[in-house]
Coordinates of C-alpha atoms and ligand atoms in Angstrom, one line a residue:
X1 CA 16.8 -11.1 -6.8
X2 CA 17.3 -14.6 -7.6
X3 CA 17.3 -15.5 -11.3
X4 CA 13.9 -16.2 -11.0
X5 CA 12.9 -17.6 -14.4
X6 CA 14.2 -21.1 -13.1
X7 CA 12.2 -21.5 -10.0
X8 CA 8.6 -22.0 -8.5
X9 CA 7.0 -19.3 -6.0
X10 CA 4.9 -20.2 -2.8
X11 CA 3.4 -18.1 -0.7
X12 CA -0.4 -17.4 1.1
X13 CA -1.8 -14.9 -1.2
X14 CA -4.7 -14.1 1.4
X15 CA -4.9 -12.3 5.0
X16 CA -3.5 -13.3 8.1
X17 CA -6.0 -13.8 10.1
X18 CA -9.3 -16.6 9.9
X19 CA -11.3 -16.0 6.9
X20 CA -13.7 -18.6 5.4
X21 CA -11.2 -19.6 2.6
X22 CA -7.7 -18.6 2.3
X23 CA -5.6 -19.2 -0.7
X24 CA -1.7 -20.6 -1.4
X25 CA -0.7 -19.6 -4.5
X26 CA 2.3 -21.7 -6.5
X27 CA 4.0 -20.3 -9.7
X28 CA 6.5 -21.4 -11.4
X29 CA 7.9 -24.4 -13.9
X30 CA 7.2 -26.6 -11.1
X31 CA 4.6 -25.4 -9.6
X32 CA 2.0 -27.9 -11.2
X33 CA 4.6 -31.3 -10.3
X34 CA 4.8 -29.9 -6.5
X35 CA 1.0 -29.9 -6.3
X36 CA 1.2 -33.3 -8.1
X37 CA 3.1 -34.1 -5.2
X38 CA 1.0 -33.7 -2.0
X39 CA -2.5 -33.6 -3.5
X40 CA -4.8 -36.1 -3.9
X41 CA -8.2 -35.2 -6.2
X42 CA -11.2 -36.5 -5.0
X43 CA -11.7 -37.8 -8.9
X44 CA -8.4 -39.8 -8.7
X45 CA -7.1 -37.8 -11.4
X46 CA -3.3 -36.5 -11.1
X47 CA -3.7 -33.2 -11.5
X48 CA -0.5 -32.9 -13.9
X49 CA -3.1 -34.2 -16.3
X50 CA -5.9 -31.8 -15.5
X51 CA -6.0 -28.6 -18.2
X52 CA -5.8 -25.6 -17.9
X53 CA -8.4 -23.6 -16.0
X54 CA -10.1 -26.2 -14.0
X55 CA -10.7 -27.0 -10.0
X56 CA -10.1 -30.0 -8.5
X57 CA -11.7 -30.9 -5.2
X58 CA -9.4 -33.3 -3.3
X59 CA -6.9 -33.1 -0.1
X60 CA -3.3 -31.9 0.8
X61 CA -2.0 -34.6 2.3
X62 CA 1.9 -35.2 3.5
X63 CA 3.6 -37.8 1.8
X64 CA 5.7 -39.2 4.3
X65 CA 3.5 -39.3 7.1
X66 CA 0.2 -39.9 5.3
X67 CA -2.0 -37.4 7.1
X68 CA -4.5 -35.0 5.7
X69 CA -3.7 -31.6 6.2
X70 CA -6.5 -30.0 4.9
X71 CA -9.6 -30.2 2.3
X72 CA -9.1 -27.5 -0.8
X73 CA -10.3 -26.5 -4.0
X74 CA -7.1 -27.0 -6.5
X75 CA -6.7 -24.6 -9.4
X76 CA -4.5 -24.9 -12.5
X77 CA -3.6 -21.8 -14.8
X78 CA -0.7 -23.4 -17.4
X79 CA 1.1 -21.4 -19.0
X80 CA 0.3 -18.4 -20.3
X81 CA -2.7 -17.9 -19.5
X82 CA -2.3 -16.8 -15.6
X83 CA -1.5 -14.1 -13.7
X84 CA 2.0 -14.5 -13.3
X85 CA 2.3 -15.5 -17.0
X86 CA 3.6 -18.8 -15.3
X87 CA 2.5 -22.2 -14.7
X88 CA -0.1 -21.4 -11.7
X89 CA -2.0 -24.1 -9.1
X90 CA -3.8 -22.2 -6.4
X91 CA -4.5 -24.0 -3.1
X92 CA -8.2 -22.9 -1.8
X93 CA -8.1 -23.8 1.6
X94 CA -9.9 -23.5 4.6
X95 CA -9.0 -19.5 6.1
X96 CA -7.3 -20.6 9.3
X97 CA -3.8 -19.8 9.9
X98 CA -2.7 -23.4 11.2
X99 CA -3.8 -25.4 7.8
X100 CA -2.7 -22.5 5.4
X101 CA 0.6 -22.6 7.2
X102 CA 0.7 -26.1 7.0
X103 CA -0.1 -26.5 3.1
X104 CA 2.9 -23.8 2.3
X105 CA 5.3 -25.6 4.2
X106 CA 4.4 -28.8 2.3
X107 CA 5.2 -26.6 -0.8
X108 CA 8.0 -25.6 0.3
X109 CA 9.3 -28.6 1.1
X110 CA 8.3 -30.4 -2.3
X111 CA 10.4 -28.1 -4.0
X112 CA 9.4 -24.4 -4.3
X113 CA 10.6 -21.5 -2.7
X114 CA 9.3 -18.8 -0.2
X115 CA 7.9 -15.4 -2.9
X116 CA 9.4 -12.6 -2.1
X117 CA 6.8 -9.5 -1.4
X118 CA 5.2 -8.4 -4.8
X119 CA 7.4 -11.5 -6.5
X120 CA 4.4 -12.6 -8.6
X121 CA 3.3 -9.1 -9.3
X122 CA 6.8 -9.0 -10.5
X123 CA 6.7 -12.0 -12.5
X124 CA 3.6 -10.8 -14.1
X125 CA 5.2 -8.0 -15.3
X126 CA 8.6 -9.6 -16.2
X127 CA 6.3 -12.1 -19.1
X128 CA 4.3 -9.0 -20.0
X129 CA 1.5 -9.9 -18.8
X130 CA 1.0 -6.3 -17.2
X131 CA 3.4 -3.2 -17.6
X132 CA 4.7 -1.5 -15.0
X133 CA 2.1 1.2 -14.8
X134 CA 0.0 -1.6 -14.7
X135 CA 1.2 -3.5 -11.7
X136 CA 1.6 -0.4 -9.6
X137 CA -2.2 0.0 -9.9
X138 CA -2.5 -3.4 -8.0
X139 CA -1.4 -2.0 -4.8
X140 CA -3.9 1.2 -5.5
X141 CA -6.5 -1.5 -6.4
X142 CA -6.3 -3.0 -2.9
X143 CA -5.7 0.0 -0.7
X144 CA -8.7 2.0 -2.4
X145 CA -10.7 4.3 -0.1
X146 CA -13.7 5.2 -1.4
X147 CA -15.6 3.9 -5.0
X148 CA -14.1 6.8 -6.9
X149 CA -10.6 5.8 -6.0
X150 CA -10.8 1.9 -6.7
X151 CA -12.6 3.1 -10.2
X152 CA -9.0 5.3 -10.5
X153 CA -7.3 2.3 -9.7
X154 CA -9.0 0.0 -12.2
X155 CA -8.7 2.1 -14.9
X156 CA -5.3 2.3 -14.3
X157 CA -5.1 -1.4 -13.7
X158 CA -6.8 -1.7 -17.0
X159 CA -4.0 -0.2 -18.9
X160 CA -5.9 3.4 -19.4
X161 CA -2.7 5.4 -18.4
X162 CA -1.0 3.3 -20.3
X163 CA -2.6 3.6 -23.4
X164 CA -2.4 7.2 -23.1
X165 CA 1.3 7.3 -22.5
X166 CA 1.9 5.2 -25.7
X167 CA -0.3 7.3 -27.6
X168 CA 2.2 10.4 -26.9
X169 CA 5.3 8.1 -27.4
X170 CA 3.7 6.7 -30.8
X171 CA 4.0 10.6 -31.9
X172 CA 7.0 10.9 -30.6
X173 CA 8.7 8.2 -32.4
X174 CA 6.7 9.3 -35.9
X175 CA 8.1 12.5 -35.2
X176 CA 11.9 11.0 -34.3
X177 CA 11.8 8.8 -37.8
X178 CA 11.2 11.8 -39.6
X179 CA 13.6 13.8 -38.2
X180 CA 16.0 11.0 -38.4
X181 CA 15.1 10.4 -42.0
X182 CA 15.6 14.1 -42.7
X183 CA 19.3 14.0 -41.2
X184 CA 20.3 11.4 -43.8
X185 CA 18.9 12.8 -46.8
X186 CA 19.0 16.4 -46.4
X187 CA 18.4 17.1 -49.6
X188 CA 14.9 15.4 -49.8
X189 CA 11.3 17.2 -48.8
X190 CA 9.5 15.4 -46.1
X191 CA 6.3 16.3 -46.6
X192 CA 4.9 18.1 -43.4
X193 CA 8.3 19.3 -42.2
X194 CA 9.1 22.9 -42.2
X195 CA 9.5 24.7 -39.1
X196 CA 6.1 25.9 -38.1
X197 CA 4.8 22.0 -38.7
X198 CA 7.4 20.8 -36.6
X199 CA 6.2 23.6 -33.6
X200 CA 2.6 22.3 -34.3
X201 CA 3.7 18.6 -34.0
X202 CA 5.6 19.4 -31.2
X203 CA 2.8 21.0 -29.2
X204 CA 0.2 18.3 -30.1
X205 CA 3.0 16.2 -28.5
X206 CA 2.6 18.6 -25.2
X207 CA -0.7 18.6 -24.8
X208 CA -1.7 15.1 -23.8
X209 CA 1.4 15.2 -21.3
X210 CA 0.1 18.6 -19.4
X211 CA -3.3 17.2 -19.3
X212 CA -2.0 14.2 -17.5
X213 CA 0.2 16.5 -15.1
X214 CA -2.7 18.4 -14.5
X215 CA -4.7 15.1 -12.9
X216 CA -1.8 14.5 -10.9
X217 CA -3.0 16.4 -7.6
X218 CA -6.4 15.3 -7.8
X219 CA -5.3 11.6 -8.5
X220 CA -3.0 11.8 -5.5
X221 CA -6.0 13.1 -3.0
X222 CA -8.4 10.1 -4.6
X223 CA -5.6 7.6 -4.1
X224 CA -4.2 8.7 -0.8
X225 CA -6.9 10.8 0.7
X226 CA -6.6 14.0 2.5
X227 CA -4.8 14.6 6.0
X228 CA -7.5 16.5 8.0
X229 CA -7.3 18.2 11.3
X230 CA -9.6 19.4 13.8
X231 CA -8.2 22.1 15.9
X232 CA -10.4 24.5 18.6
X233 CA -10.2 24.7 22.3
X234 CA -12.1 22.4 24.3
X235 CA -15.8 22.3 23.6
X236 CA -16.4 24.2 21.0
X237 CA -17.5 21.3 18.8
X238 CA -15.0 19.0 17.5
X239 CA -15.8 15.4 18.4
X240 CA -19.6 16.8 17.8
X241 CA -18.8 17.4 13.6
X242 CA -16.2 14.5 13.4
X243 CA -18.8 12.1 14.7
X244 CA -21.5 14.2 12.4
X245 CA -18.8 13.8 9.4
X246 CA -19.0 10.0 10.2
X247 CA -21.9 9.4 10.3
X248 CA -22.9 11.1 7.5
X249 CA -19.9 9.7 4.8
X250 CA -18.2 7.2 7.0
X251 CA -15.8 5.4 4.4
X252 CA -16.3 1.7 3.9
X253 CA -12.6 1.5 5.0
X254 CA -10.4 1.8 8.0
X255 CA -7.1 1.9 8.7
X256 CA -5.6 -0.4 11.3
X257 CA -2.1 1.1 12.5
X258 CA -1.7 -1.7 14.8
X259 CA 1.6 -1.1 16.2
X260 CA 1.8 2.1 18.2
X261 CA -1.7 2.7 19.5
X262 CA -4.8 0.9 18.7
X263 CA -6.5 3.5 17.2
X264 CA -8.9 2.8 14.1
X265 CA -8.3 5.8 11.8
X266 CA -11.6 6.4 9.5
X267 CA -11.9 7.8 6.3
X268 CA -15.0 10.0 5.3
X269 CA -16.2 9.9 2.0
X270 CA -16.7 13.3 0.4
X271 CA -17.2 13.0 -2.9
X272 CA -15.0 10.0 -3.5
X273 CA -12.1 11.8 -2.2
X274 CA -11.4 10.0 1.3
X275 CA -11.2 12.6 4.0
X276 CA -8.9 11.3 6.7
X277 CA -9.7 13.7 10.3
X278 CA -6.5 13.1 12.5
X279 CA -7.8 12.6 15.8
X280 CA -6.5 15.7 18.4
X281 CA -9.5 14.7 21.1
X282 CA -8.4 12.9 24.4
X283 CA -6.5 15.6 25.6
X284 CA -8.9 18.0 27.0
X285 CA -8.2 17.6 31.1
X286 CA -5.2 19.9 31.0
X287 CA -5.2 23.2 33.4
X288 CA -2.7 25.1 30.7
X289 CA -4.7 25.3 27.5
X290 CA -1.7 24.6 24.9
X291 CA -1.0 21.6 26.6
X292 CA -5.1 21.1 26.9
X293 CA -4.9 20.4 23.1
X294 CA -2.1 18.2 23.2
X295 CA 0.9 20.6 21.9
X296 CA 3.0 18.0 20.8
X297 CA 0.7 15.4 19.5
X298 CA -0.9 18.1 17.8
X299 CA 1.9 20.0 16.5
X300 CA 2.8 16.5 15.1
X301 CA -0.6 15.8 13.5
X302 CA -0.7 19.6 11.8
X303 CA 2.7 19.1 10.3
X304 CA 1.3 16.2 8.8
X305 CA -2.1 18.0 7.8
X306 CA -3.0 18.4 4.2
X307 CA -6.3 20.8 6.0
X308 CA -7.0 22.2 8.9
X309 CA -10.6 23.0 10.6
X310 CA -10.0 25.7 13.1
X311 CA -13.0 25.8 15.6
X312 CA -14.6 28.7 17.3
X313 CA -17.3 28.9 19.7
X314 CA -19.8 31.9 18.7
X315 CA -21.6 31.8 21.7
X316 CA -18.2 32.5 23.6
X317 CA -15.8 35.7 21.5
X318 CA -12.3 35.4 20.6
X319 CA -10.8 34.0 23.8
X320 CA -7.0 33.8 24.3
X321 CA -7.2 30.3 24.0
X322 CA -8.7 30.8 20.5
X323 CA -5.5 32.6 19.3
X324 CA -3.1 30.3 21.0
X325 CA -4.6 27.8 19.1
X326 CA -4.4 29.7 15.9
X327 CA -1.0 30.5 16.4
X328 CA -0.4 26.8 16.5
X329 CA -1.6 26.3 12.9
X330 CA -0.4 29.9 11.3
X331 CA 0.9 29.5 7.6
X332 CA -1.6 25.8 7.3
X333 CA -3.9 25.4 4.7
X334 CA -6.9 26.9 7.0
X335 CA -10.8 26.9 7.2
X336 CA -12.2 28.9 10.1
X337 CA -15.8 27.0 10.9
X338 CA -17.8 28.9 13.9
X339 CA -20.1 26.7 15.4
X340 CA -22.7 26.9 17.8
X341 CA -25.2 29.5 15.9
X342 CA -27.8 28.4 17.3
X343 CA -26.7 29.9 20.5
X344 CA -26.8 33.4 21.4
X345 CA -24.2 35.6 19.6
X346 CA -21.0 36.7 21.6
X347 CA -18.3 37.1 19.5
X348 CA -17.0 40.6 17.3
X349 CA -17.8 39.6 13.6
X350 CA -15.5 42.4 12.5
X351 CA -12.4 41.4 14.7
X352 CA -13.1 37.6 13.6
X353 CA -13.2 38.7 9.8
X354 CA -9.9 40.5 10.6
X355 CA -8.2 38.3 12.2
X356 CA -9.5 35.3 10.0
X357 CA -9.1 37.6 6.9
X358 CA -6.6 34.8 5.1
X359 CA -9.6 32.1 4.9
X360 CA -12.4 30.7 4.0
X361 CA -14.9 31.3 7.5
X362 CA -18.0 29.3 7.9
X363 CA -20.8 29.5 10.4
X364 CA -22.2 26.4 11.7
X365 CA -24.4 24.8 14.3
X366 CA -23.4 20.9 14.3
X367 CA -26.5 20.3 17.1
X368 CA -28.9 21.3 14.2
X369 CA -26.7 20.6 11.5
X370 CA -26.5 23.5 10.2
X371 CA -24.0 25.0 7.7
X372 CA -22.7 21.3 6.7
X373 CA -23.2 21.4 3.4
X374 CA -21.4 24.5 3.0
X375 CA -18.4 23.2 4.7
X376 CA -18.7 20.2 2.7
X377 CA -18.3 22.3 -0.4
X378 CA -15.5 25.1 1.4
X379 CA -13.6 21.7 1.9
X380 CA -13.9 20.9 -1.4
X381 CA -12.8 24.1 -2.9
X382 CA -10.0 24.6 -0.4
X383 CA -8.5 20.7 -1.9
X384 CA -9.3 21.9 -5.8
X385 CA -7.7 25.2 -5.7
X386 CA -7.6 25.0 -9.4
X387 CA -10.9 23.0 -10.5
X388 CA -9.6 21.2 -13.2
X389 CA -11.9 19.3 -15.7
X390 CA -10.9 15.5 -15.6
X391 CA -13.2 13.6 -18.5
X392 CA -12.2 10.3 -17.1
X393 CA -10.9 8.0 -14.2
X394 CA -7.6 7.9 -16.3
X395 CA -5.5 10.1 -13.6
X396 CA -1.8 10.3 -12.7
X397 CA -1.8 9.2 -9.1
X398 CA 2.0 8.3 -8.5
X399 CA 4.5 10.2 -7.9
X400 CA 7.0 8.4 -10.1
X401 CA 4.6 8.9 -13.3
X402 CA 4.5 12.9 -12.5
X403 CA 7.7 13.1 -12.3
X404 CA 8.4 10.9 -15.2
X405 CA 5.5 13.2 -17.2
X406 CA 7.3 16.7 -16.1
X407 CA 10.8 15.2 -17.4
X408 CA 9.1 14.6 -20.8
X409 CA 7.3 18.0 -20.8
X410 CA 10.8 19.9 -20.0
X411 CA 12.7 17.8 -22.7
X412 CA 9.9 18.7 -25.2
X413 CA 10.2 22.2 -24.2
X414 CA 14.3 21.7 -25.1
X415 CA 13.1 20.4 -28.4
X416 CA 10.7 23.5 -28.8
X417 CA 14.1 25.9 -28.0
X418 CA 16.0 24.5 -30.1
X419 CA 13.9 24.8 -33.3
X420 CA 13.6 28.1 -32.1
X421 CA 17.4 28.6 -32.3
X422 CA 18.0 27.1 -35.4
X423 CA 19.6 24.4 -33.6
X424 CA 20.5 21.2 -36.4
X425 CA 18.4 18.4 -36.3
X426 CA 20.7 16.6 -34.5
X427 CA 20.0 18.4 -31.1
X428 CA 16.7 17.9 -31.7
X429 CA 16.5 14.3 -31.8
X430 CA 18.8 14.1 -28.3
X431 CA 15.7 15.3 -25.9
X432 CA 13.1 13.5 -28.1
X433 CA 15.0 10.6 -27.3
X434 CA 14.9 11.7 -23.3
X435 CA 11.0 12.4 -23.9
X436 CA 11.0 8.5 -24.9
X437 CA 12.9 7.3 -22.2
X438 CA 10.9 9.5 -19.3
X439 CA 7.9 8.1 -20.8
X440 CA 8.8 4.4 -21.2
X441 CA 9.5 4.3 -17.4
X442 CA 6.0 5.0 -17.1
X443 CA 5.3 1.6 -18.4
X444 CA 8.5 0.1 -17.4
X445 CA 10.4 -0.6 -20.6
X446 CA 13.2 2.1 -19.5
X447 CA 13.4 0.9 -15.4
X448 CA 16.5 0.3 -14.4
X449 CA 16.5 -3.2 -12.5
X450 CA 16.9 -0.9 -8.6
X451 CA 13.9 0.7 -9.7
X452 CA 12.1 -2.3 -10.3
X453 CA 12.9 -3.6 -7.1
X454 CA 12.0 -0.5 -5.2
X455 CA 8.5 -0.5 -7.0
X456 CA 7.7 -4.3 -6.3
X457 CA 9.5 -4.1 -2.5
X458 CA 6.4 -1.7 -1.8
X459 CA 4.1 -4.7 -2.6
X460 CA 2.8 -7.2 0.5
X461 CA 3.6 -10.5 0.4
X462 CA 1.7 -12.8 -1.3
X463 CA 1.0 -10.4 -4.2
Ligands
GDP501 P1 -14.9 19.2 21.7 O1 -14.3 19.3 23.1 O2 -14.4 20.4 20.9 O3 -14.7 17.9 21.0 O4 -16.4 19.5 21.8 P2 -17.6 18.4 21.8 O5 -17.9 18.0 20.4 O6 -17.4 17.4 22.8 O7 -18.8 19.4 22.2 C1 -18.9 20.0 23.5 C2 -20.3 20.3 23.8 O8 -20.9 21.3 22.9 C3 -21.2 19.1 23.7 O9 -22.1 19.1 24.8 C4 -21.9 19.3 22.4 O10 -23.2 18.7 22.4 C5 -22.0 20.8 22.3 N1 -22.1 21.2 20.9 C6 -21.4 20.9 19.8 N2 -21.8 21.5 18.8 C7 -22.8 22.4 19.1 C8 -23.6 23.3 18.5 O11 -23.5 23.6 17.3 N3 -24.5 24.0 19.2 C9 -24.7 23.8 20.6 N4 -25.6 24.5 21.2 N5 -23.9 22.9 21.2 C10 -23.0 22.2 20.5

């Protein structure tokens, strides 16, 4: 990275793609004198003189050649008070590629420099403006799949996490002084500082950082959703409850791969936690039954798969095909759903139990939607093993801040053996220190500079 205190920042801060308004965001020292530069206000004022937090109708216009390039909406943040923490004029423009384009290029050539991806995100946190913790709730911000995820997100965006981290790093530093104090004069009582107190302290110390731990695998399925797969021989139901699943919860979001195939993947929304059903249909025209299901794209998908549905057709027994199938998916996370009650019965409930004994098995009818809710609720409880409590959105969703959180708890557990061996002080105050330092790169006051750039690379341009 560039020593980027000393310059100014361009880039289009909105979606490629035509939108009703798209935006070109400037930060930097300069960034108000560049828009000085090729904008004219409607009011005649130069907008070096506007103040702070004001728009500005007007044009962007190109000095040399005198032509309009587009109508906008001028904004000016000075200094602090913006996101960046920098000076700040956003370009509203109209959402077309061709006069976006055409007003960053302008910028550029007036004197500021292309943003890197997540440069002003980085910025922002460089001037404090957000901590780290902070700024990586941006990107969970934007990529949130259902309502209970974005709330996640926001809390997290809001400093919640944070806050709770440097509650547990205040103690920790309290406790550190009075250690430290009690090291140099020995010979003085600290009040509260015999070795059962110090457990006590220690353990109050623990607790907020195992609860956190403890959100960490539900804040990861809210954040990132859950990998699901739909597995069964042909027929026996599985575009029927996908499309039922959609209809029913379809998430407000999508996800466009783009690159590969055009396929749209969809979310559904179970209880906030988006469900993501890999699609395995398609494939079905196949003589030989494993490669009727698509071995390899499936086999792919299932490796991938945080759930599986296995599908069985009642009105039809345990066929070959069915145990090919299960053999596929042996040792996955598994619910067996057996669909089509509503026909007559043809299928050994013993042998299925038997065979099926490992999981949860559900009877269904999609065609008179039957049995969903259940296999809402077996979904559910398959994902939250463990139903933990959570009293609030404020979750652990990265897995940098677990990580970071079981680092501390380990190096509080040091501390914890060492009073127990009559260790000195001394020791002591080592892996408090380490509890500090795992901590603090929670927030980013103990990221190394490669970290920093890993976190912010991860960010899309314009951000
Ligand atoms: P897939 O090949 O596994 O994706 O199966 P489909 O979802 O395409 O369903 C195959 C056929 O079974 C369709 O004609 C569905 O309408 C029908 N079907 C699906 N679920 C049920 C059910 O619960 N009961 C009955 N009777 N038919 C169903």
């Amino acid at each position: 990275m560039t020593n980027m205190k000393e310059d100014t920042i361009a880039a289009i801060a909105t979606p490629f793609g035509t939108s009703g308004t798209g935006k070109v965001r400037i930060s930097g020292p300069d960034a108000i004198n560049i828009g000085s530069k090729i904008f004219e206000a409607s009011s005649g004022i130069d907008i070096k003189e506007a103040d702070s937090h004001t728009a500005h109708h007007g044009y962007v216009e190109n000095p040399k050649s005198g032509k309009t390039v587009d109508e906008v909406l001028a904004i000016v943040m000075i200094k602090p008070r913006s996101f960046t923490g920098e000076n700040v004029l956003e370009f509203d423009c109209h959402g077309g590629m061709v006069p976006l384009e055409a007003v960053l290029e302008l910028t550029l050539e007036y004197g500021a420099r292309m943003a890197e991806p997540g440069e002003f995100s980085r910025r922002a946190f460089m001037n404090g403006k957000l901590d780290m913790a902070q700024a990586e709730a941006i990107i969970d911000v934007i990529n949130s799949k259902t309502e209970k995820s974005l709330n996640i997100a926001m809390e997290q965006l809001k400093g919640g996490l944070s806050d709770k981290v440097n509650n547990v790093k205040d103690d920790v530093m309290e406790l550190l002084a009075h250690l430290e104090a009690s090291i140099d004069f020995p010979e003085d009582e600290i009040e509260g500082f015999n070795s059962n107190q110090l457990e006590e302290r220690l353990k109050k110390i623990k607790e907020p950082i195992q609860k956190l731990i403890k959100t960490a695998k539900q804040g990861k399925l809210y954040q990132e959703g859950i990998k699901t797969v739909i597995v069964g021989k042909p027929n026996v139901g599985k575009s029927s409850l996908l499309n039922y699943l959609l209809q029913e919860n379809r998430a407000i979001v999508t996800d466009v791969p783009g690159t590969t195939r055009d396929v749209i993947e969809e979310y559904i929304n179970l209880d906030g936690i988006p469900l993501k059903v890999i699609d395995t249909a398609g494939v079905r025209e196949s003589e030989d039954v494993v490669e009727k299901i698509g071995v390899e794209k499936t086999r792919e998908s299932l490796k991938k798969a945080d759930l599986v549905l296995m599908m069985l057709d009642v009105s039809q027994g345990l066929t070959k095909e069915d145990k090919q199938v299960y053999n596929l998916i042996k040792g996955q996370p598994t619910i067996v759903v057996v669909n089509k009650t509503d026909l007559d019965k043809n299928i050994d409930i013993e042998e299925l139990e038997e065979q099926f004994k490992e999981h949860p098995l559900l009877w269904t009818s999609v065609k008179e939607e039957k049995g969903m809710e259940e296999l809402k609720n077996t979904i559910l409880e398959e994902i939250f093993h463990e139903q933990i409590n959570v009293d609030s959105d404020v979750m652990v969703t990265k897995v940098r801040h677990r990580e970071a959180l079981n680092k501390a708890y380990q190096s509080i557990e040091k501390v914890e053996q060492s009073l127990k061996d009559g260790m000195p002080y001394d020791f002591l105050t080592i892996d408090l220190k380490d509890v500090l330092f795992y901590l603090g790169s929670i927030t980013g006051e103990t990221v190394t500079d490669d970290i920093i750039d890993q976190i912010f690379s991860d960010f899309c341009l314009g951000k």
